[in-house]
GROMACS .gro file of N, CA, C and O in nm:
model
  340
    1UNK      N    1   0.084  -0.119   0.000
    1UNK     CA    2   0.000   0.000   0.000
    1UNK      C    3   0.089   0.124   0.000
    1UNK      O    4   0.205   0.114   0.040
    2UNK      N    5   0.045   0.230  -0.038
    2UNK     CA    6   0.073   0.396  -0.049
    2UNK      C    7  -0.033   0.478  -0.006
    2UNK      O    8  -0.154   0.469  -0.026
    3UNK      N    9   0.041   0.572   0.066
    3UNK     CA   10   0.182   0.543   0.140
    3UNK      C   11   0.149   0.478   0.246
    3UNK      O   12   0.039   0.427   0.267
    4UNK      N   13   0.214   0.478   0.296
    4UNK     CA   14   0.271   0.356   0.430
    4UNK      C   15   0.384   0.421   0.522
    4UNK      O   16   0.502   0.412   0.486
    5UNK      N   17   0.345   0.494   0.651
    5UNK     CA   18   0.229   0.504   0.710
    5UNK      C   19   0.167   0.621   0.614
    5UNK      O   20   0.220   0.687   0.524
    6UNK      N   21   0.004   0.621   0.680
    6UNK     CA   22  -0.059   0.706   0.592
    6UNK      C   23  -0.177   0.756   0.707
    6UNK      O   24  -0.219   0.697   0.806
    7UNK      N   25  -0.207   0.867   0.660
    7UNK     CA   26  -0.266   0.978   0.765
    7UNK      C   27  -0.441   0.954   0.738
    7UNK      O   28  -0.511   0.895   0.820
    8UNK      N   29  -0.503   1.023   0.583
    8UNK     CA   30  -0.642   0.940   0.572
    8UNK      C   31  -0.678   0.838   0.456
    8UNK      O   32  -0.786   0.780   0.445
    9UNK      N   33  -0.573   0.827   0.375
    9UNK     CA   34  -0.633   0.745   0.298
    9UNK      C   35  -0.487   0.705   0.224
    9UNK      O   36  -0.386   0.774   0.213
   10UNK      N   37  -0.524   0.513   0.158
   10UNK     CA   38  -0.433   0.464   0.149
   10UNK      C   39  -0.437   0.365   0.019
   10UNK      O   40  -0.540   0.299   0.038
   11UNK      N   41  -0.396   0.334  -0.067
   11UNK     CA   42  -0.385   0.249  -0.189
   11UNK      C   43  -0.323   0.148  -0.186
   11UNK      O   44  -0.202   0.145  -0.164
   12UNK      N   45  -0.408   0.027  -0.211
   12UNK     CA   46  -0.359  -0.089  -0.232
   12UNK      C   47  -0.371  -0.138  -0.411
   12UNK      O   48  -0.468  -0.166  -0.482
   13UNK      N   49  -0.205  -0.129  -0.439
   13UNK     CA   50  -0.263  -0.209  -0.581
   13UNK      C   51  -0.190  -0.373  -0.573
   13UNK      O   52  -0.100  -0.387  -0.490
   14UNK      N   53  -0.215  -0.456  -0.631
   14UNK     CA   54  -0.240  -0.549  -0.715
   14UNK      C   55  -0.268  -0.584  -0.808
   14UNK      O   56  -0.357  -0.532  -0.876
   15UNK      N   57  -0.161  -0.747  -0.861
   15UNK     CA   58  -0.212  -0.756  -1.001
   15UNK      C   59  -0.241  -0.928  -0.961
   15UNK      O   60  -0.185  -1.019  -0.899
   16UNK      N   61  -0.371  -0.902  -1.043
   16UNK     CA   62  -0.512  -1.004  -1.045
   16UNK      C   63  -0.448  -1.092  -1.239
   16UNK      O   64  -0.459  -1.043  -1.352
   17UNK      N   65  -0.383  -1.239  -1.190
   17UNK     CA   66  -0.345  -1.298  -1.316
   17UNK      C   67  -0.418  -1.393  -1.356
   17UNK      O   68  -0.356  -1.469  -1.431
   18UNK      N   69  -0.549  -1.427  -1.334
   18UNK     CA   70  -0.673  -1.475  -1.316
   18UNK      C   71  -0.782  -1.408  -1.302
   18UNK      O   72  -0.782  -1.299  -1.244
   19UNK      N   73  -0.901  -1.469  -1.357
   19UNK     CA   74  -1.044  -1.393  -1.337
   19UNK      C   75  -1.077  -1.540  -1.242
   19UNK      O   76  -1.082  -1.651  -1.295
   20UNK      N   77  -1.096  -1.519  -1.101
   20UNK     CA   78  -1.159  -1.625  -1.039
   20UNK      C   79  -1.178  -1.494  -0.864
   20UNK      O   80  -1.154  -1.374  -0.852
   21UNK      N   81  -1.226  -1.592  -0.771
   21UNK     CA   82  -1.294  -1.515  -0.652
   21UNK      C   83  -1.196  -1.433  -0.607
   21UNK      O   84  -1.084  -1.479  -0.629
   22UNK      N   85  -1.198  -1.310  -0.543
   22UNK     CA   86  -1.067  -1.204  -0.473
   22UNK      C   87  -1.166  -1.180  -0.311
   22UNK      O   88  -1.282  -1.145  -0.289
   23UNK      N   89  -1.092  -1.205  -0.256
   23UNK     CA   90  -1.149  -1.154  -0.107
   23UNK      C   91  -1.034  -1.028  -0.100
   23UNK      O   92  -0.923  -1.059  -0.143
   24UNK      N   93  -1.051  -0.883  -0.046
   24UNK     CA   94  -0.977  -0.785  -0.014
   24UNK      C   95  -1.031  -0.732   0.127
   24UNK      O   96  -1.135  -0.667   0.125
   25UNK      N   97  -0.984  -0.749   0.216
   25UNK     CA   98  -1.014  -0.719   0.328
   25UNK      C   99  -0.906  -0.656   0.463
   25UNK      O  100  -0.796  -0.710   0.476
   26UNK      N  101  -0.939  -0.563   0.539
   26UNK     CA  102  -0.881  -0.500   0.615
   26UNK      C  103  -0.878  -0.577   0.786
   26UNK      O  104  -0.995  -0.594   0.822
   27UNK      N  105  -0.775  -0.626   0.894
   27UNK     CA  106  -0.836  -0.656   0.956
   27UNK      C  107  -0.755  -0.535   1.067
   27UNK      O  108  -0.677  -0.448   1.029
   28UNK      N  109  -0.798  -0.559   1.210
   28UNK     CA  110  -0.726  -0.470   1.336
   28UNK      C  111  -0.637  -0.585   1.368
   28UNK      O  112  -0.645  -0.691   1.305
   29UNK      N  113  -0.540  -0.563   1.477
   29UNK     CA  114  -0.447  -0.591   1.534
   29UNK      C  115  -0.471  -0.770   1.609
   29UNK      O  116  -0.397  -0.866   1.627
   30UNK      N  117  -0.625  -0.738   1.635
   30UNK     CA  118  -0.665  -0.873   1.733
   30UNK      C  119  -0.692  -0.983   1.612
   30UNK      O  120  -0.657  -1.098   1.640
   31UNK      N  121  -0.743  -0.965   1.496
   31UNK     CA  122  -0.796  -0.982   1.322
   31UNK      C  123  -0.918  -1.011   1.354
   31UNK      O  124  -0.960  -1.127   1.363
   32UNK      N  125  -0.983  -0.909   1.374
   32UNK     CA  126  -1.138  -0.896   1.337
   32UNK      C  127  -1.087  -0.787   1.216
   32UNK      O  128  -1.012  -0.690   1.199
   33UNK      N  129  -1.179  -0.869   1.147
   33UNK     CA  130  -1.239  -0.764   1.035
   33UNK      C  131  -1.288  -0.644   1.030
   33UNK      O  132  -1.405  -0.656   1.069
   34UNK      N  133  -1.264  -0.523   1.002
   34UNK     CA  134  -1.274  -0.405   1.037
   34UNK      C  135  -1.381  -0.376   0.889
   34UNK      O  136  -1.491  -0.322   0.893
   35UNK      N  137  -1.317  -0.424   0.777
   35UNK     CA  138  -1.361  -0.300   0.630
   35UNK      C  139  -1.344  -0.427   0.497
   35UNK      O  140  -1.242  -0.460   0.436
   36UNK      N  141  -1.463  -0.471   0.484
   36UNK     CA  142  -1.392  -0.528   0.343
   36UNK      C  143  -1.428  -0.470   0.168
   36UNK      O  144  -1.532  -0.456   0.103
   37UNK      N  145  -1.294  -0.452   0.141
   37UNK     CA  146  -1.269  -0.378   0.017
   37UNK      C  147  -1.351  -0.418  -0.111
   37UNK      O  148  -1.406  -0.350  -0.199
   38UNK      N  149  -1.339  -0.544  -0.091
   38UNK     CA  150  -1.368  -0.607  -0.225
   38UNK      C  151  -1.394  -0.799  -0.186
   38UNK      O  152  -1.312  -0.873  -0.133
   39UNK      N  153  -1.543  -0.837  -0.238
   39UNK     CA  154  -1.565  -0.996  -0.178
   39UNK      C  155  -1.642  -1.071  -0.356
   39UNK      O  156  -1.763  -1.057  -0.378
   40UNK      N  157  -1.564  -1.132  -0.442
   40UNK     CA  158  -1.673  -1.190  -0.524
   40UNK      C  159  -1.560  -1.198  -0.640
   40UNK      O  160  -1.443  -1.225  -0.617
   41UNK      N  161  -1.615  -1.171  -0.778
   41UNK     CA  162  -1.505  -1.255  -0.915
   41UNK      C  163  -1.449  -1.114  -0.936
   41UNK      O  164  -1.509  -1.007  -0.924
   42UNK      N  165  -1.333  -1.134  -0.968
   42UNK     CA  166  -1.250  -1.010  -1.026
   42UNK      C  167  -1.184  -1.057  -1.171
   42UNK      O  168  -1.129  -1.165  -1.190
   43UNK      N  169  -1.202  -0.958  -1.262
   43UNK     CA  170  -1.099  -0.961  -1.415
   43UNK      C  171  -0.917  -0.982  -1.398
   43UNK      O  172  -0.848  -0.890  -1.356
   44UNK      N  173  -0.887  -1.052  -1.418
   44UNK     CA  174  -0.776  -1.031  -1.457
   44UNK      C  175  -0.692  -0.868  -1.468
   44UNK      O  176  -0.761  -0.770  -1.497
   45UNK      N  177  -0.557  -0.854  -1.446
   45UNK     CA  178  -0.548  -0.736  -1.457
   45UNK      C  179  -0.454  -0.671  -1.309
   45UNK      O  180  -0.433  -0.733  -1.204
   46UNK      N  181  -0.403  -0.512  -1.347
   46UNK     CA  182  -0.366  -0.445  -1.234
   46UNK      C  183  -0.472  -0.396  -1.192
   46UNK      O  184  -0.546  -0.359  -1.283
   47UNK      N  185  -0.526  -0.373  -1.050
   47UNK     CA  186  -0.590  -0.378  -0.968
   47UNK      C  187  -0.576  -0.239  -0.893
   47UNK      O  188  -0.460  -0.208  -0.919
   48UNK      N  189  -0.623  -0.150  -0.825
   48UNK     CA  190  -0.642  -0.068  -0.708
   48UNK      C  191  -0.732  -0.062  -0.623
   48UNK      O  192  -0.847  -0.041  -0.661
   49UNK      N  193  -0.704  -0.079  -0.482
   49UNK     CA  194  -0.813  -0.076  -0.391
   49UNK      C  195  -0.763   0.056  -0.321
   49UNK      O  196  -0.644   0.083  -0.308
   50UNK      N  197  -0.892   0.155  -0.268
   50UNK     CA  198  -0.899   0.234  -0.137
   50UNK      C  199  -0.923   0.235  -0.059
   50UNK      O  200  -1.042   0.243  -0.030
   51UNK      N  201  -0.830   0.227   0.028
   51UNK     CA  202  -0.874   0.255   0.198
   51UNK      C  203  -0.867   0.373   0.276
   51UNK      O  204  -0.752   0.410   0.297
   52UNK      N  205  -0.978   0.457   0.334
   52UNK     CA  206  -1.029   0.588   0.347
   52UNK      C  207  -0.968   0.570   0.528
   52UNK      O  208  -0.938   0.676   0.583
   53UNK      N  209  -0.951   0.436   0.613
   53UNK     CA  210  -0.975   0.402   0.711
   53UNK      C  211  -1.109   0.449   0.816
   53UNK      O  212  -1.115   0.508   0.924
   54UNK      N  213  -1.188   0.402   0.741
   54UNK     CA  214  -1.282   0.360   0.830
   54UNK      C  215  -1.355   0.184   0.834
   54UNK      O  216  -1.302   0.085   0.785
   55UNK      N  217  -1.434   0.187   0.878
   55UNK     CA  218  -1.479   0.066   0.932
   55UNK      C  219  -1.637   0.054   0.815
   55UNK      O  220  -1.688   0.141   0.744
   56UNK      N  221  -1.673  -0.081   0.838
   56UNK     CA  222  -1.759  -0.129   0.748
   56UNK      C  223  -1.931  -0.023   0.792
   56UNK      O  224  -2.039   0.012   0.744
   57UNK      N  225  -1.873  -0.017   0.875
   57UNK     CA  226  -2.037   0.100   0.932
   57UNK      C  227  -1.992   0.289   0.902
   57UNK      O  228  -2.046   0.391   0.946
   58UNK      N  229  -1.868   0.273   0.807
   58UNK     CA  230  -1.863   0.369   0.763
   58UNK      C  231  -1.790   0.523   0.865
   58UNK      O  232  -1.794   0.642   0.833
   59UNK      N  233  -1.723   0.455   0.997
   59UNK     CA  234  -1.650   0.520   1.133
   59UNK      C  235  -1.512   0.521   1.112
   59UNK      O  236  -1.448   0.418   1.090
   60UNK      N  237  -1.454   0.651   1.119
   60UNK     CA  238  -1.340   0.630   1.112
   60UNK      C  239  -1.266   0.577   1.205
   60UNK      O  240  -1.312   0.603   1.316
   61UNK      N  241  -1.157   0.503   1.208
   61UNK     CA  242  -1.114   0.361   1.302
   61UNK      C  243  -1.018   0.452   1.364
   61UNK      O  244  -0.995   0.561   1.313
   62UNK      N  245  -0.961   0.414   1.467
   62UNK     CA  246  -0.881   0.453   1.559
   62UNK      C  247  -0.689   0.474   1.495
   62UNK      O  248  -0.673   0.397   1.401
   63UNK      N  249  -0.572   0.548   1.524
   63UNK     CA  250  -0.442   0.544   1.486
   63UNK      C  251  -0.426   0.398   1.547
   63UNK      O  252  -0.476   0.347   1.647
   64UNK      N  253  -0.314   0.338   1.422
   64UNK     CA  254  -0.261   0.205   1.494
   64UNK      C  255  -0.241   0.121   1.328
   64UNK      O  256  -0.271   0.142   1.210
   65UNK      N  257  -0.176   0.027   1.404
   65UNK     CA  258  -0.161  -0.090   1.280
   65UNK      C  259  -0.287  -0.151   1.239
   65UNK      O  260  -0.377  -0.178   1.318
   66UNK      N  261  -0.290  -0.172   1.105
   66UNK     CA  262  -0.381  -0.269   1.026
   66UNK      C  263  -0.340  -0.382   0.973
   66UNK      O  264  -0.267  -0.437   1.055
   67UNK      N  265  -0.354  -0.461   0.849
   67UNK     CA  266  -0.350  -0.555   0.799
   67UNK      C  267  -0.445  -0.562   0.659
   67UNK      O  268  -0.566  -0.538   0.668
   68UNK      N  269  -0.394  -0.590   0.553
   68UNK     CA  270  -0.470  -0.596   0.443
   68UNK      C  271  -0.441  -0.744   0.386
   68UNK      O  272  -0.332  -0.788   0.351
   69UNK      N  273  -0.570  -0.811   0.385
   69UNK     CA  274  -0.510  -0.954   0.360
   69UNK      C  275  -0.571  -0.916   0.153
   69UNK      O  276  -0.638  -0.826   0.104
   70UNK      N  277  -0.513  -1.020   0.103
   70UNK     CA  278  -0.566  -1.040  -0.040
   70UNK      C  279  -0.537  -1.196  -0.023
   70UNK      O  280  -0.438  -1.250   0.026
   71UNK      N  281  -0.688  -1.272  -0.094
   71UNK     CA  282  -0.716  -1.388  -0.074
   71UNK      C  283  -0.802  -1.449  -0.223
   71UNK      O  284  -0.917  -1.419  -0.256
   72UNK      N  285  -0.734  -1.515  -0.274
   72UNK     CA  286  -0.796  -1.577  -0.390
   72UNK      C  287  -0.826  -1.713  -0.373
   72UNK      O  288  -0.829  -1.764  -0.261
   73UNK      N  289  -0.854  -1.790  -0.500
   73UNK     CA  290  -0.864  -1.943  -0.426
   73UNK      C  291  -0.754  -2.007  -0.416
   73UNK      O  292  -0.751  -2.099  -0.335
   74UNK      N  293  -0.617  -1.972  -0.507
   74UNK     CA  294  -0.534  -2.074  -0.424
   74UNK      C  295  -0.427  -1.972  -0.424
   74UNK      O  296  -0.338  -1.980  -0.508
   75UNK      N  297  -0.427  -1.854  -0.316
   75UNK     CA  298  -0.370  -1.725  -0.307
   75UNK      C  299  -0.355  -1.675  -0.205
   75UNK      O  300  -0.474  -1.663  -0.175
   76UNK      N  301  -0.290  -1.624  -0.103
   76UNK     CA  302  -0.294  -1.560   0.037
   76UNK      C  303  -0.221  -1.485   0.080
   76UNK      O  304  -0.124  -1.543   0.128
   77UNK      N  305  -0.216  -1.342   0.093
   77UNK     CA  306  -0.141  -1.282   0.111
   77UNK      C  307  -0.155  -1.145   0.221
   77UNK      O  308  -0.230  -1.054   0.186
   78UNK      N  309  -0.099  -1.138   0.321
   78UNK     CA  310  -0.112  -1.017   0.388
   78UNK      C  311  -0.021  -0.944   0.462
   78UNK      O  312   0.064  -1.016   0.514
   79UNK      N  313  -0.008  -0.798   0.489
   79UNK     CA  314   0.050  -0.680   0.475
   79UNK      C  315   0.053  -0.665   0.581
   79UNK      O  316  -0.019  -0.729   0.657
   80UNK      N  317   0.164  -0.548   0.633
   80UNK     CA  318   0.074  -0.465   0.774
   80UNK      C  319   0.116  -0.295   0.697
   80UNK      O  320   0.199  -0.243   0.621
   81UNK      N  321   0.011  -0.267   0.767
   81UNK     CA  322   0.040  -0.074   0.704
   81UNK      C  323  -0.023  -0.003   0.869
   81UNK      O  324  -0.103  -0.053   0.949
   82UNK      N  325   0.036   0.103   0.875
   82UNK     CA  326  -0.031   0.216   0.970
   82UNK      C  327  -0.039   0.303   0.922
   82UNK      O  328   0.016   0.365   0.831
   83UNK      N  329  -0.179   0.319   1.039
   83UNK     CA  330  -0.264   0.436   1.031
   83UNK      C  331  -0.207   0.553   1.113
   83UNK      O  332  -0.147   0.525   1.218
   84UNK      N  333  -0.218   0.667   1.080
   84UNK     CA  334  -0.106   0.747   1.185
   84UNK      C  335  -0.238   0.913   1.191
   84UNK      O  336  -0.220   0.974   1.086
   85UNK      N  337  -0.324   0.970   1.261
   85UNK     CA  338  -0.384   1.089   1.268
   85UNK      C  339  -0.350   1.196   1.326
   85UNK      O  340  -0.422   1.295   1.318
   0.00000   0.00000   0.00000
């Protein structure tokens, strides 16, 4: 992600070398799920996701570390980035 740390908002790209399921999801420190980006079939391709940091009810989340997992079907991958206000 960019940048890293980042104050309100943050870019995740990826490149998607398959059209099959993408889970994009944000979790907190404990890994509950905070925000998910993106859940269902994605195109092939470079990719961008935004993260505004807030939460799935639309609250902006607290300063601190996150986690951005990217999850395909036979794919798994996750990050840590902070949030810094």
């Amino acid at each position: 992600n960019f940048p890293n740390p980042f104050n309100n908002n943050t870019a995740i790209r990826y490149f998607h070398d398959e059209e099959n399921n993408l889970s994009l999801y944000i979790t907190d420190i404990k890994g509950r799920i905070i925000k998910s980006l993106h859940e269902g079939k994605k195109s092939r391709g470079m990719k961008n996701a935004y993260w505004d940091g807030t939460n799935n009810f639309g609250l902006q989340v607290r300063s601190g570390i996150y986690f951005y997992t990217l999850k395909t079907d036979n794919f798994k991958k996750t990050k840590k980035m902070l949030l810094l206000k």
